[in-house]
mmCIF file of C-alpha atoms and ligand atoms in Angstrom:
data_model
loop_
_atom_site.group_PDB
_atom_site.id
_atom_site.type_symbol
_atom_site.label_atom_id
_atom_site.label_comp_id
_atom_site.label_asym_id
_atom_site.label_seq_id
_atom_site.Cartn_x
_atom_site.Cartn_y
_atom_site.Cartn_z
ATOM 1 C CA UNK A 282 82.382 130.509 196.052
ATOM 2 C CA UNK A 283 82.291 134.086 194.837
ATOM 3 C CA UNK A 284 84.883 136.376 196.318
ATOM 4 C CA UNK A 285 83.735 139.771 197.536
ATOM 5 C CA UNK A 286 85.697 142.359 195.570
ATOM 6 C CA UNK A 287 88.181 143.938 197.955
ATOM 7 C CA UNK A 288 88.867 147.588 197.481
ATOM 8 C CA UNK A 289 92.505 148.573 197.081
ATOM 9 C CA UNK A 290 93.879 149.512 200.462
ATOM 10 C CA UNK A 291 96.696 151.790 199.460
ATOM 11 C CA UNK A 292 96.834 153.892 196.334
ATOM 12 C CA UNK A 293 99.590 156.214 195.190
ATOM 13 C CA UNK A 294 98.962 159.036 192.715
ATOM 14 C CA UNK A 295 101.630 159.724 190.094
ATOM 15 C CA UNK A 296 101.324 163.126 188.452
ATOM 16 C CA UNK A 297 103.148 163.173 185.131
ATOM 17 C CA UNK A 298 104.604 166.635 184.584
ATOM 18 C CA UNK A 299 107.574 165.979 182.330
ATOM 19 C CA UNK A 300 106.298 167.689 179.179
ATOM 20 C CA UNK A 301 107.268 171.033 177.728
ATOM 21 C CA UNK A 302 103.740 172.159 176.894
ATOM 22 C CA UNK A 303 104.907 174.045 173.830
ATOM 23 C CA UNK A 304 101.424 174.538 172.428
ATOM 24 C CA UNK A 305 100.638 176.926 175.275
ATOM 25 C CA UNK A 306 103.628 179.206 174.620
ATOM 26 C CA UNK A 307 105.526 181.149 177.266
ATOM 27 C CA UNK A 308 108.965 180.490 178.701
ATOM 28 C CA UNK A 309 107.747 178.590 181.769
ATOM 29 C CA UNK A 310 106.435 175.066 181.018
ATOM 30 C CA UNK A 311 102.651 175.111 181.159
ATOM 31 C CA UNK A 312 102.301 172.886 184.224
ATOM 32 C CA UNK A 313 104.162 175.515 186.257
ATOM 33 C CA UNK A 314 102.310 178.518 184.883
ATOM 34 C CA UNK A 315 99.873 180.146 187.282
ATOM 35 C CA UNK A 316 96.234 179.486 186.628
ATOM 36 C CA UNK A 317 94.242 182.162 188.484
ATOM 37 C CA UNK A 318 97.283 182.652 190.716
ATOM 38 C CA UNK A 319 98.053 179.011 191.519
ATOM 39 C CA UNK A 320 100.425 176.838 189.456
ATOM 40 C CA UNK A 321 98.579 174.382 187.226
ATOM 41 C CA UNK A 322 100.636 171.521 188.706
ATOM 42 C CA UNK A 323 99.568 172.461 192.221
ATOM 43 C CA UNK A 324 95.937 172.470 191.123
ATOM 44 C CA UNK A 325 96.431 169.052 189.507
ATOM 45 C CA UNK A 326 97.989 167.649 192.700
ATOM 46 C CA UNK A 327 95.599 169.056 195.305
ATOM 47 C CA UNK A 328 92.566 166.777 194.705
ATOM 48 C CA UNK A 329 94.800 163.727 195.260
ATOM 49 C CA UNK A 330 96.502 165.133 198.359
ATOM 50 C CA UNK A 331 93.106 165.895 199.839
ATOM 51 C CA UNK A 332 91.562 162.524 198.933
ATOM 52 C CA UNK A 333 91.282 160.123 201.906
ATOM 53 C CA UNK A 334 91.996 157.027 199.781
ATOM 54 C CA UNK A 335 95.258 158.346 198.301
ATOM 55 C CA UNK A 336 98.205 157.513 200.543
ATOM 56 C CA UNK A 337 100.960 159.412 198.714
ATOM 57 C CA UNK A 338 101.424 161.736 195.756
ATOM 58 C CA UNK A 339 104.558 161.847 193.608
ATOM 59 C CA UNK A 340 105.344 164.007 190.595
ATOM 60 C CA UNK A 341 107.369 162.821 187.618
ATOM 61 C CA UNK A 342 109.161 165.923 186.343
ATOM 62 C CA UNK A 343 112.103 167.158 184.317
ATOM 63 C CA UNK A 344 115.090 167.653 186.584
ATOM 64 C CA UNK A 345 115.701 170.997 184.802
ATOM 65 C CA UNK A 346 112.394 172.219 186.219
ATOM 66 C CA UNK A 347 113.453 171.769 189.851
ATOM 67 C CA UNK A 348 113.069 175.435 190.774
ATOM 68 C CA UNK A 349 109.635 175.706 189.156
ATOM 69 C CA UNK A 350 108.647 172.481 190.875
ATOM 70 C CA UNK A 351 109.765 173.580 194.336
ATOM 71 C CA UNK A 352 107.828 176.814 194.030
ATOM 72 C CA UNK A 353 104.702 175.078 192.710
ATOM 73 C CA UNK A 354 104.468 172.532 195.536
ATOM 74 C CA UNK A 355 105.784 174.686 198.424
ATOM 75 C CA UNK A 356 104.179 173.572 201.678
ATOM 76 C CA UNK A 357 102.477 170.486 200.200
ATOM 77 C CA UNK A 358 103.050 167.057 201.744
ATOM 78 C CA UNK A 359 104.625 165.382 198.708
ATOM 79 C CA UNK A 360 106.812 162.376 198.050
ATOM 80 C CA UNK A 361 110.138 163.464 196.530
ATOM 81 C CA UNK A 362 109.741 163.924 192.755
ATOM 82 C CA UNK A 363 111.448 161.626 190.257
ATOM 83 C CA UNK A 364 112.930 162.549 186.902
ATOM 84 C CA UNK A 365 111.002 161.416 183.846
ATOM 85 C CA UNK A 366 112.218 160.354 180.430
ATOM 86 C CA UNK A 367 112.109 161.496 176.820
ATOM 87 C CA UNK A 368 108.453 160.578 176.261
ATOM 88 C CA UNK A 369 105.242 160.601 178.275
ATOM 89 C CA UNK A 370 105.306 156.810 178.303
ATOM 90 C CA UNK A 371 108.869 156.616 179.562
ATOM 91 C CA UNK A 372 108.103 159.187 182.262
ATOM 92 C CA UNK A 373 105.154 157.136 183.480
ATOM 93 C CA UNK A 374 107.307 154.020 183.537
ATOM 94 C CA UNK A 375 110.066 155.743 185.523
ATOM 95 C CA UNK A 376 107.454 157.010 187.959
ATOM 96 C CA UNK A 377 106.176 153.460 188.403
ATOM 97 C CA UNK A 378 109.714 152.107 188.823
ATOM 98 C CA UNK A 379 110.318 154.633 191.601
ATOM 99 C CA UNK A 380 107.562 152.979 193.660
ATOM 100 C CA UNK A 381 108.920 149.443 193.266
ATOM 101 C CA UNK A 382 110.749 149.443 196.629
ATOM 102 C CA UNK A 383 107.462 149.869 198.500
ATOM 103 C CA UNK A 384 104.881 148.779 195.960
ATOM 104 C CA UNK A 385 101.379 150.122 196.565
ATOM 105 C CA UNK A 386 98.333 148.014 195.721
ATOM 106 C CA UNK A 387 97.054 150.595 193.258
ATOM 107 C CA UNK A 388 98.401 153.523 191.318
ATOM 108 C CA UNK A 389 96.588 156.424 189.695
ATOM 109 C CA UNK A 390 98.392 158.123 186.840
ATOM 110 C CA UNK A 391 97.261 161.684 186.181
ATOM 111 C CA UNK A 392 98.269 164.461 183.790
ATOM 112 C CA UNK A 393 99.653 167.656 185.305
ATOM 113 C CA UNK A 394 97.672 169.510 182.634
ATOM 114 C CA UNK A 395 94.324 168.447 184.152
ATOM 115 C CA UNK A 396 93.795 170.878 187.026
ATOM 116 C CA UNK A 397 90.078 170.164 187.593
ATOM 117 C CA UNK A 398 89.898 166.521 188.716
ATOM 118 C CA UNK A 399 86.787 166.179 190.905
ATOM 119 C CA UNK A 400 87.156 163.995 194.030
ATOM 120 C CA UNK A 401 84.307 161.683 192.994
ATOM 121 C CA UNK A 402 86.173 160.854 189.783
ATOM 122 C CA UNK A 403 89.024 159.540 191.935
ATOM 123 C CA UNK A 404 86.447 157.500 193.889
ATOM 124 C CA UNK A 405 84.964 156.014 190.716
ATOM 125 C CA UNK A 406 88.237 154.977 189.126
ATOM 126 C CA UNK A 407 89.510 153.463 192.373
ATOM 127 C CA UNK A 408 86.242 151.635 193.000
ATOM 128 C CA UNK A 409 86.376 150.071 189.526
ATOM 129 C CA UNK A 410 89.774 148.566 190.374
ATOM 130 C CA UNK A 411 88.050 146.141 192.704
ATOM 131 C CA UNK A 412 86.663 144.405 189.611
ATOM 132 C CA UNK A 413 89.244 145.066 186.902
ATOM 133 C CA UNK A 414 93.033 145.433 186.758
ATOM 134 C CA UNK A 415 92.685 148.850 185.110
ATOM 135 C CA UNK A 416 90.039 151.560 185.003
ATOM 136 C CA UNK A 417 89.947 154.809 183.071
ATOM 137 C CA UNK A 418 87.440 157.675 183.037
ATOM 138 C CA UNK A 419 85.920 158.497 179.675
ATOM 139 C CA UNK A 420 83.165 160.620 178.192
ATOM 140 C CA UNK A 421 81.132 159.657 175.120
ATOM 141 C CA UNK A 422 81.700 161.557 171.875
ATOM 142 C CA UNK A 423 78.530 163.498 171.014
ATOM 143 C CA UNK A 424 79.835 165.549 168.097
ATOM 144 C CA UNK A 425 79.784 164.082 164.626
ATOM 145 C CA UNK A 426 83.273 163.027 163.634
ATOM 146 C CA UNK A 427 84.810 163.744 160.240
ATOM 147 C CA UNK A 428 88.019 162.533 158.766
ATOM 148 C CA UNK A 429 89.867 164.967 156.518
ATOM 149 C CA UNK A 430 91.842 164.090 153.482
ATOM 150 C CA UNK A 431 95.509 163.841 154.363
ATOM 151 C CA UNK A 432 96.501 165.590 151.135
ATOM 152 C CA UNK A 433 93.699 168.143 151.237
ATOM 153 C CA UNK A 434 93.319 169.409 154.806
ATOM 154 C CA UNK A 435 90.081 171.358 155.074
ATOM 155 C CA UNK A 436 88.310 168.906 152.801
ATOM 156 C CA UNK A 437 86.192 166.204 154.423
ATOM 157 C CA UNK A 438 87.007 162.755 153.214
ATOM 158 C CA UNK A 439 84.338 160.883 155.136
ATOM 159 C CA UNK A 440 82.210 160.709 158.269
ATOM 160 C CA UNK A 441 83.393 158.451 161.043
ATOM 161 C CA UNK A 442 80.858 156.326 162.860
ATOM 162 C CA UNK A 443 81.001 157.604 166.433
ATOM 163 C CA UNK A 444 79.126 154.653 167.917
ATOM 164 C CA UNK A 445 81.109 153.337 170.854
ATOM 165 C CA UNK A 446 83.697 156.124 170.689
ATOM 166 C CA UNK A 447 84.853 157.748 173.913
ATOM 167 C CA UNK A 448 87.310 160.468 174.874
ATOM 168 C CA UNK A 449 89.550 159.148 177.618
ATOM 169 C CA UNK A 450 90.763 161.231 180.559
ATOM 170 C CA UNK A 451 93.035 160.832 183.545
ATOM 171 C CA UNK A 452 93.413 159.778 186.355
ATOM 172 C CA UNK A 453 93.820 156.262 185.043
ATOM 173 C CA UNK A 454 93.874 153.652 187.781
ATOM 174 C CA UNK A 455 95.775 150.371 187.741
ATOM 175 C CA UNK A 456 96.780 147.535 189.963
ATOM 176 C CA UNK A 457 100.351 148.549 190.526
ATOM 177 C CA UNK A 458 102.198 145.300 189.835
ATOM 178 C CA UNK A 459 100.286 144.699 186.582
ATOM 179 C CA UNK A 460 100.826 148.163 185.072
ATOM 180 C CA UNK A 461 104.492 148.154 186.066
ATOM 181 C CA UNK A 462 104.971 144.811 184.287
ATOM 182 C CA UNK A 463 103.063 146.108 181.244
ATOM 183 C CA UNK A 464 105.165 149.267 181.034
ATOM 184 C CA UNK A 465 108.361 147.247 181.315
ATOM 185 C CA UNK A 466 107.260 144.923 178.523
ATOM 186 C CA UNK A 467 106.230 147.771 176.222
ATOM 187 C CA UNK A 468 109.095 150.160 176.977
ATOM 188 C CA UNK A 469 110.122 151.929 173.780
ATOM 189 C CA UNK A 470 106.820 151.355 171.963
ATOM 190 C CA UNK A 471 104.655 154.357 171.199
ATOM 191 C CA UNK A 472 101.482 154.433 173.288
ATOM 192 C CA UNK A 473 99.504 157.638 173.848
ATOM 193 C CA UNK A 474 98.239 156.799 177.326
ATOM 194 C CA UNK A 475 98.777 154.273 180.079
ATOM 195 C CA UNK A 476 95.503 152.537 179.264
ATOM 196 C CA UNK A 477 96.954 151.688 175.845
ATOM 197 C CA UNK A 478 100.002 150.195 177.534
ATOM 198 C CA UNK A 479 97.638 148.070 179.630
ATOM 199 C CA UNK A 480 95.541 147.085 176.589
ATOM 200 C CA UNK A 481 98.581 146.031 174.607
ATOM 201 C CA UNK A 482 99.753 143.965 177.559
ATOM 202 C CA UNK A 483 96.416 142.152 177.471
ATOM 203 C CA UNK A 484 94.891 143.703 180.594
ATOM 204 C CA UNK A 485 91.152 144.308 180.727
ATOM 205 C CA UNK A 486 90.575 148.063 181.029
ATOM 206 C CA UNK A 487 87.237 149.156 182.499
ATOM 207 C CA UNK A 488 85.610 152.455 181.508
ATOM 208 C CA UNK A 489 84.100 154.600 184.249
ATOM 209 C CA UNK A 490 82.088 157.774 183.601
ATOM 210 C CA UNK A 491 84.458 160.700 183.178
ATOM 211 C CA UNK A 492 83.654 164.326 183.838
ATOM 212 C CA UNK A 493 83.337 167.029 181.175
ATOM 213 C CA UNK A 494 84.825 169.517 183.666
ATOM 214 C CA UNK A 495 88.012 167.468 183.936
ATOM 215 C CA UNK A 496 89.544 169.165 180.892
ATOM 216 C CA UNK A 497 93.127 169.037 179.706
ATOM 217 C CA UNK A 498 94.673 172.473 179.351
ATOM 218 C CA UNK A 499 96.619 172.359 176.096
ATOM 219 C CA UNK A 500 96.114 175.478 173.983
ATOM 220 C CA UNK A 501 96.078 179.193 174.927
ATOM 221 C CA UNK A 502 92.294 179.034 174.463
ATOM 222 C CA UNK A 503 92.026 176.184 176.988
ATOM 223 C CA UNK A 504 94.112 178.229 179.374
ATOM 224 C CA UNK A 505 91.916 181.311 179.091
ATOM 225 C CA UNK A 506 88.771 179.225 179.556
ATOM 226 C CA UNK A 507 90.260 177.488 182.606
ATOM 227 C CA UNK A 508 91.310 180.783 184.140
ATOM 228 C CA UNK A 509 87.892 182.385 183.542
ATOM 229 C CA UNK A 510 86.229 179.413 185.149
ATOM 230 C CA UNK A 511 88.499 179.510 188.212
ATOM 231 C CA UNK A 512 88.047 183.236 188.678
ATOM 232 C CA UNK A 513 84.282 182.812 188.491
ATOM 233 C CA UNK A 514 84.568 180.133 191.168
ATOM 234 C CA UNK A 515 86.720 182.216 193.505
ATOM 235 C CA UNK A 516 85.682 184.331 196.459
ATOM 236 C CA UNK A 517 87.713 186.909 198.326
ATOM 237 C CA UNK A 518 87.868 186.867 202.102
ATOM 238 C CA UNK A 519 89.346 189.262 204.620
ATOM 239 C CA UNK A 520 90.703 188.497 208.071
ATOM 240 C CA UNK A 521 91.885 190.790 210.839
ATOM 241 C CA UNK A 522 94.526 190.222 213.456
ATOM 242 C CA UNK A 523 95.601 192.202 216.493
ATOM 243 C CA UNK A 524 98.339 191.539 219.009
ATOM 244 C CA UNK A 525 100.231 193.295 221.781
ATOM 245 C CA UNK A 526 103.477 192.419 223.502
ATOM 246 C CA UNK A 527 105.028 194.172 226.470
ATOM 247 C CA UNK A 528 108.595 195.471 226.571
ATOM 248 C CA UNK A 529 111.049 193.752 228.907
ATOM 249 C CA UNK A 530 114.779 193.418 229.285
ATOM 250 C CA UNK A 531 116.755 192.928 226.075
ATOM 251 C CA UNK A 532 118.711 194.634 223.324
ATOM 252 C CA UNK A 533 116.463 193.946 220.295
ATOM 253 C CA UNK A 534 112.905 193.182 219.297
ATOM 254 C CA UNK A 535 111.810 190.568 216.749
ATOM 255 C CA UNK A 536 109.401 192.345 214.451
ATOM 256 C CA UNK A 537 108.183 191.068 211.096
ATOM 257 C CA UNK A 538 110.697 188.239 211.241
ATOM 258 C CA UNK A 539 113.771 190.447 211.615
ATOM 259 C CA UNK A 540 115.755 191.519 214.675
ATOM 260 C CA UNK A 541 115.611 195.280 215.266
ATOM 261 C CA UNK A 542 118.135 196.712 217.757
ATOM 262 C CA UNK A 543 116.387 198.420 220.686
ATOM 263 C CA UNK A 544 117.067 199.208 224.325
ATOM 264 C CA UNK A 545 114.378 196.701 225.329
ATOM 265 C CA UNK A 546 113.099 193.332 224.157
ATOM 266 C CA UNK A 547 109.538 192.030 223.846
ATOM 267 C CA UNK A 548 108.209 189.548 226.384
ATOM 268 C CA UNK A 549 106.345 186.497 225.152
ATOM 269 C CA UNK A 550 106.273 182.747 225.161
ATOM 270 C CA UNK A 551 107.666 182.436 221.619
ATOM 271 C CA UNK A 552 110.095 184.980 220.165
ATOM 272 C CA UNK A 553 107.288 187.528 220.851
ATOM 273 C CA UNK A 554 107.182 188.752 217.232
ATOM 274 C CA UNK A 555 104.009 190.768 217.633
ATOM 275 C CA UNK A 556 103.853 191.591 213.906
ATOM 276 C CA UNK A 557 103.983 187.963 212.794
ATOM 277 C CA UNK A 558 101.417 187.026 215.452
ATOM 278 C CA UNK A 559 98.947 189.624 214.181
ATOM 279 C CA UNK A 560 99.636 188.522 210.583
ATOM 280 C CA UNK A 561 99.076 184.865 211.497
ATOM 281 C CA UNK A 562 95.751 185.713 213.149
ATOM 282 C CA UNK A 563 94.667 187.756 210.127
ATOM 283 C CA UNK A 564 95.315 184.829 207.780
ATOM 284 C CA UNK A 565 93.625 182.330 210.110
ATOM 285 C CA UNK A 566 90.716 184.756 210.370
ATOM 286 C CA UNK A 567 90.317 184.944 206.606
ATOM 287 C CA UNK A 568 89.825 181.169 206.423
ATOM 288 C CA UNK A 569 87.837 180.996 209.685
ATOM 289 C CA UNK A 570 90.390 178.605 211.178
ATOM 290 C CA UNK A 571 90.607 179.772 214.766
ATOM 291 C CA UNK A 572 93.457 181.872 216.137
ATOM 292 C CA UNK A 573 97.159 181.514 216.822
ATOM 293 C CA UNK A 574 96.497 180.418 220.407
ATOM 294 C CA UNK A 575 94.333 177.499 219.299
ATOM 295 C CA UNK A 576 97.044 176.211 216.932
ATOM 296 C CA UNK A 577 100.072 177.004 219.120
ATOM 297 C CA UNK A 578 98.865 177.097 222.752
ATOM 298 C CA UNK A 579 101.177 179.184 224.982
ATOM 299 C CA UNK A 580 100.883 176.330 227.511
ATOM 300 C CA UNK A 581 102.758 174.001 225.113
ATOM 301 C CA UNK A 582 106.504 173.995 225.925
ATOM 302 C CA UNK A 583 107.268 173.264 222.239
ATOM 303 C CA UNK A 584 106.655 176.943 221.407
ATOM 304 C CA UNK A 585 108.959 178.294 224.152
ATOM 305 C CA UNK A 586 111.177 180.808 222.360
ATOM 306 C CA UNK A 587 110.012 179.445 218.987
ATOM 307 C CA UNK A 588 110.560 181.595 215.899
ATOM 308 C CA UNK A 589 107.157 182.994 214.955
ATOM 309 C CA UNK A 590 107.912 182.457 211.252
ATOM 310 C CA UNK A 591 106.763 178.882 211.856
ATOM 311 C CA UNK A 592 103.322 180.095 213.019
ATOM 312 C CA UNK A 593 102.908 182.282 209.951
ATOM 313 C CA UNK A 594 104.061 179.525 207.624
ATOM 314 C CA UNK A 595 101.565 177.136 209.214
ATOM 315 C CA UNK A 596 98.703 179.560 208.555
ATOM 316 C CA UNK A 597 99.844 179.940 204.940
ATOM 317 C CA UNK A 598 99.948 176.161 204.562
ATOM 318 C CA UNK A 599 96.380 175.919 205.852
ATOM 319 C CA UNK A 600 95.301 178.383 203.164
ATOM 320 C CA UNK A 601 97.119 176.352 200.522
ATOM 321 C CA UNK A 602 95.588 173.093 201.786
ATOM 322 C CA UNK A 603 92.164 174.659 201.397
ATOM 323 C CA UNK A 604 93.006 175.481 197.781
ATOM 324 C CA UNK A 605 93.313 179.202 198.471
ATOM 325 C CA UNK A 606 96.056 181.773 198.204
ATOM 326 C CA UNK A 607 97.074 184.855 200.117
ATOM 327 C CA UNK A 608 96.579 187.922 197.962
ATOM 328 C CA UNK A 609 97.718 190.672 200.304
ATOM 329 C CA UNK A 610 98.769 191.395 203.855
ATOM 330 C CA UNK A 611 98.635 194.849 205.425
ATOM 331 C CA UNK A 612 100.240 195.509 208.826
ATOM 332 C CA UNK A 613 100.137 198.591 211.014
ATOM 333 C CA UNK A 614 102.801 198.673 213.725
ATOM 334 C CA UNK A 615 101.821 200.921 216.651
ATOM 335 C CA UNK A 616 104.640 202.185 218.888
ATOM 336 C CA UNK A 617 106.714 205.255 219.712
ATOM 337 C CA UNK A 618 110.025 203.381 219.418
ATOM 338 C CA UNK A 619 111.878 201.720 217.787
ATOM 339 C CA UNK A 620 111.510 203.621 214.504
ATOM 340 C CA UNK A 621 109.920 201.282 211.962
ATOM 341 C CA UNK A 622 110.580 203.227 208.761
ATOM 342 C CA UNK A 623 114.209 202.138 208.257
ATOM 343 C CA UNK A 624 113.194 198.465 208.614
ATOM 344 C CA UNK A 625 110.000 198.498 206.586
ATOM 345 C CA UNK A 626 111.450 197.063 203.367
ATOM 346 C CA UNK A 627 113.370 194.333 205.189
ATOM 347 C CA UNK A 628 110.242 193.309 207.144
ATOM 348 C CA UNK A 629 108.146 193.142 203.972
ATOM 349 C CA UNK A 630 110.832 191.106 202.222
ATOM 350 C CA UNK A 631 111.104 188.684 205.140
ATOM 351 C CA UNK A 632 107.345 188.199 205.491
ATOM 352 C CA UNK A 633 107.040 187.733 201.724
ATOM 353 C CA UNK A 634 109.774 185.125 201.902
ATOM 354 C CA UNK A 635 108.026 183.227 204.714
ATOM 355 C CA UNK A 636 104.762 183.225 202.761
ATOM 356 C CA UNK A 637 106.317 182.511 199.351
ATOM 357 C CA UNK A 638 104.946 185.780 197.944
ATOM 358 C CA UNK A 639 106.470 188.768 196.180
ATOM 359 C CA UNK A 640 107.219 191.683 198.577
ATOM 360 C CA UNK A 641 104.754 194.006 196.811
ATOM 361 C CA UNK A 642 101.924 191.908 198.288
ATOM 362 C CA UNK A 643 103.064 192.865 201.804
ATOM 363 C CA UNK A 644 102.387 196.306 203.239
ATOM 364 C CA UNK A 645 104.090 197.556 206.412
ATOM 365 C CA UNK A 646 102.799 200.766 207.929
ATOM 366 C CA UNK A 647 103.690 202.371 211.238
ATOM 367 C CA UNK A 648 102.110 204.916 213.522
ATOM 368 C CA UNK A 649 102.496 206.305 217.008
ATOM 369 C CA UNK A 650 99.596 207.082 219.314
ATOM 370 C CA UNK A 651 100.774 210.627 220.049
ATOM 371 C CA UNK A 652 102.224 209.466 223.379
ATOM 372 C CA UNK A 653 98.747 208.379 224.501
ATOM 373 C CA UNK A 654 97.943 205.020 226.026
ATOM 374 C CA UNK A 655 100.265 202.080 226.654
ATOM 375 C CA UNK A 656 102.054 202.358 223.314
ATOM 376 C CA UNK A 657 102.422 206.085 223.912
ATOM 377 C CA UNK A 658 103.990 205.453 227.302
ATOM 378 C CA UNK A 659 106.441 203.057 225.652
ATOM 379 C CA UNK A 660 105.195 199.974 227.491
ATOM 380 C CA UNK A 661 104.932 197.746 224.435
ATOM 381 C CA UNK A 662 104.153 197.347 220.752
ATOM 382 C CA UNK A 663 100.756 196.683 219.177
ATOM 383 C CA UNK A 664 100.203 195.474 215.614
ATOM 384 C CA UNK A 665 97.042 195.360 213.535
ATOM 385 C CA UNK A 666 96.907 193.168 210.436
ATOM 386 C CA UNK A 667 94.490 192.610 207.573
ATOM 387 C CA UNK A 668 94.828 189.639 205.242
ATOM 388 C CA UNK A 669 93.101 189.252 201.903
ATOM 389 C CA UNK A 670 92.744 185.661 200.803
ATOM 390 C CA UNK A 671 91.322 184.228 197.603
ATOM 391 C CA UNK A 672 89.501 180.941 198.120
ATOM 392 C CA UNK A 673 87.555 178.486 196.002
ATOM 393 C CA UNK A 674 83.976 179.737 196.200
ATOM 394 C CA UNK A 675 81.642 178.014 198.621
ATOM 395 C CA UNK A 676 78.253 177.272 197.126
ATOM 396 C CA UNK A 677 75.856 180.074 198.016
ATOM 397 C CA UNK A 678 73.616 179.379 201.011
ATOM 398 C CA UNK A 679 70.129 178.377 199.983
ATOM 399 C CA UNK A 680 67.754 181.289 200.488
ATOM 400 C CA UNK A 681 65.662 180.893 203.598
ATOM 401 C CA UNK A 682 62.753 182.957 204.742
ATOM 402 C CA UNK A 683 62.255 184.124 208.310
ATOM 403 C CA UNK A 684 60.229 181.023 209.127
ATOM 404 C CA UNK A 685 63.229 178.877 208.243
HETATM 405 MG MG1 LIG B 885 101.381 187.296 220.550
#
């Protein structure tokens, strides 16, 4: 009786990021270089983290790159990275070995230099695993292929028949136990991709339709093209935040994540950092994700006295999860006292640190209300915030006439 093909239940994505990427130039390895403001590695990881069928994502990296790595994946829900080896093949094998304690049913191996993997490509490669032990995306070669003379580069020796030729991409999907065994058997041999390891081990490798957009960023030209494309697919959004807290007993206020000595404190359920609350609301506003109260209800005892840095960090993580980035944050602190000026730089530095940004992206301004109103009477502090966030562009709404 025929068995229904069973889809793989758990699939781990391994992102291989051990290379130096020398062809791209620069002192930072290419997978950590920003591509339209977001590290290429982070862009390579995100489609897998967001995919419902992928249970965990792990990067194989060079231990020397730890600092670059930590910055690139800040806030992402990742498995701890593992150190790779001297070659791409060895790195993939070490990544596979690292999963052996809790072997998944399937593994997808993806290049850190492919930052444009569409979610449906992950679907296709995984789906093909129900019928074959290995599946790789590939696109047919449409250009005519020439071979040049080894001794006379620039001179065509002959034309290669392109019938049946494909360019292979990643992610490449495998049944975990089979590809691990294949890599172990072929350790030390020179294979250019994991599919070749599988082929040499005698595994049937299925081809699934690849995607021409799923390019590998190798040369400076690739990089410029990738960046142009991302910028064209980006939209800028603005969010506003406003918050007020009342003065009460105390000897300092928390403002912008730092403690400022004062003859009063601020009253609130958390640490009452009115500046971070307004900033959090501005960021949530920019991504239309509700407000601080909907994420951290004052009725929840967990947030009693909580440091507000956690609220701000959560909003920043939501932006990152959505594939966006915070471009700028502008705060206006409204009060007669304490004096904000002496603390401005420290507040900007602290907020930048919480958000993982450079301080020049954070603006702190202060004003009084000429002794008018509640801030003028010294009853509390108000803060206004504006956040600018760059997000992957939503497709434009289809034009509709008045009749709908
Ligand atoms: Mg508040």
